[in-house]
Amino acid sequence: WRNSKSVSRSQIDSKSAWCANSRFGKGAWMQMTVPKGEEFAGVITQGRKNSNQWVTKYMVKFSTDGTKWSRGWTWTGNIDKNSKVYHRLNKPTAAKYVRIY
């Protein structure tokens, strides 16, 4: 993890990106916190607009308290830096915390 590559920089159509610290390897994750909680219907991924970087596979977990996490959903990511890939949950999931591995 690097401050310059924090979750706040992981927005659709952005030239910036979240980046895991390589010392954490495949176990690295980013966490988003939604203070009042929300219902999540799915996840959209997109590559880094100004660089040939994108996620090819990822797992998402949800939590309402930050300690107990849902089972993980593993999805195929992107094939390029421009396309947006949307994965819908079978039913919306309430959460205050979202982790993407």
Tab-separated table of C-alpha atoms in Angstrom:
chain	number	residue	atom	x	y	z
A	1	TRP	CA	0.000	0.000	0.000
A	2	ARG	CA	1.171	3.516	-0.795
A	3	ASN	CA	-0.520	6.747	0.329
A	4	SER	CA	-0.233	8.083	-3.211
A	5	LYS	CA	-2.178	5.080	-4.494
A	6	SER	CA	-4.955	4.973	-1.895
A	7	VAL	CA	-8.529	3.811	-2.389
A	8	SER	CA	-9.632	7.422	-2.961
A	9	ARG	CA	-7.748	7.251	-6.261
A	10	SER	CA	-9.623	4.150	-7.468
A	11	GLN	CA	-12.470	5.820	-9.330
A	12	ILE	CA	-13.987	4.933	-12.692
A	13	ASP	CA	-12.579	7.017	-15.594
A	14	SER	CA	-9.646	8.192	-13.461
A	15	LYS	CA	-6.023	8.459	-14.549
A	16	SER	CA	-4.972	7.469	-11.044
A	17	ALA	CA	-5.253	4.043	-9.441
A	18	TRP	CA	-5.066	2.053	-6.231
A	19	CYS	CA	-1.870	0.032	-6.058
A	20	ALA	CA	-0.945	-2.744	-3.632
A	21	ASN	CA	2.481	-2.739	-2.059
A	22	SER	CA	4.338	-5.613	-3.736
A	23	ARG	CA	5.588	-6.943	-0.377
A	24	PHE	CA	2.011	-8.016	0.446
A	25	GLY	CA	1.782	-10.170	-2.670
A	26	LYS	CA	-1.502	-11.795	-3.636
A	27	GLY	CA	-3.041	-11.224	-0.198
A	28	ALA	CA	-3.190	-7.445	-0.635
A	29	TRP	CA	-6.562	-5.714	-0.516
A	30	MET	CA	-8.128	-2.276	-0.508
A	31	GLN	CA	-10.965	-1.372	1.811
A	32	MET	CA	-13.697	1.162	1.250
A	33	THR	CA	-15.674	2.449	4.214
A	34	VAL	CA	-19.190	3.832	3.829
A	35	PRO	CA	-19.953	5.475	7.214
A	36	LYS	CA	-23.746	5.096	7.116
A	37	GLY	CA	-23.739	1.817	5.201
A	38	GLU	CA	-25.269	1.162	1.801
A	39	GLU	CA	-26.761	-1.650	-0.229
A	40	PHE	CA	-24.346	-2.840	-2.883
A	41	ALA	CA	-25.736	-4.336	-6.082
A	42	GLY	CA	-22.431	-5.069	-7.780
A	43	VAL	CA	-18.918	-3.947	-8.643
A	44	ILE	CA	-17.519	-2.126	-11.669
A	45	THR	CA	-13.837	-2.322	-12.584
A	46	GLN	CA	-11.830	-0.434	-15.169
A	47	GLY	CA	-8.149	-0.180	-15.959
A	48	ARG	CA	-5.937	2.814	-15.340
A	49	LYS	CA	-6.750	5.274	-18.120
A	50	ASN	CA	-3.240	6.620	-18.744
A	51	SER	CA	-1.333	3.357	-18.401
A	52	ASN	CA	-1.606	-0.248	-19.539
A	53	GLN	CA	-2.647	-1.490	-16.093
A	54	TRP	CA	-5.819	-3.369	-15.123
A	55	VAL	CA	-7.068	-6.118	-12.851
A	56	THR	CA	-7.707	-9.504	-14.488
A	57	LYS	CA	-9.271	-11.332	-11.522
A	58	TYR	CA	-10.401	-10.173	-8.091
A	59	MET	CA	-12.423	-11.125	-5.028
A	60	VAL	CA	-14.899	-8.913	-3.138
A	61	LYS	CA	-16.053	-9.270	0.482
A	62	PHE	CA	-18.579	-7.208	2.450
A	63	SER	CA	-18.976	-6.468	6.164
A	64	THR	CA	-21.345	-4.467	8.352
A	65	ASP	CA	-18.942	-4.260	11.317
A	66	GLY	CA	-15.418	-4.615	9.866
A	67	THR	CA	-14.737	-7.911	11.663
A	68	LYS	CA	-17.113	-10.491	10.173
A	69	TRP	CA	-16.869	-10.714	6.401
A	70	SER	CA	-19.155	-12.266	3.797
A	71	ARG	CA	-17.992	-15.155	1.700
A	72	GLY	CA	-15.909	-13.896	-1.189
A	73	TRP	CA	-17.180	-13.434	-4.719
A	74	THR	CA	-14.416	-13.997	-7.274
A	75	TRP	CA	-14.822	-12.452	-10.696
A	76	THR	CA	-12.943	-12.002	-13.945
A	77	GLY	CA	-11.724	-8.436	-14.374
A	78	ASN	CA	-10.688	-6.446	-17.398
A	79	ILE	CA	-8.895	-7.223	-20.649
A	80	ASP	CA	-7.691	-3.670	-21.303
A	81	LYS	CA	-7.360	-0.248	-19.685
A	82	ASN	CA	-10.543	1.264	-21.157
A	83	SER	CA	-13.442	-1.173	-20.850
A	84	LYS	CA	-15.699	-1.237	-17.786
A	85	VAL	CA	-16.632	-4.660	-16.424
A	86	TYR	CA	-19.744	-4.876	-14.236
A	87	HIS	CA	-20.532	-7.832	-12.008
A	88	ARG	CA	-23.943	-7.881	-10.359
A	89	LEU	CA	-24.615	-9.591	-7.034
A	90	ASN	CA	-27.497	-12.088	-6.976
A	91	LYS	CA	-29.174	-9.814	-4.429
A	92	PRO	CA	-28.101	-6.452	-2.982
A	93	THR	CA	-25.857	-6.741	0.082
A	94	ALA	CA	-25.898	-4.249	2.969
A	95	ALA	CA	-22.423	-3.202	4.122
A	96	LYS	CA	-20.352	-0.446	5.681
A	97	TYR	CA	-17.077	-1.995	4.526
A	98	VAL	CA	-16.038	-3.433	1.169
A	99	ARG	CA	-12.741	-5.197	0.501
A	100	ILE	CA	-11.374	-5.951	-2.918
A	101	TYR	CA	-8.533	-8.503	-3.042
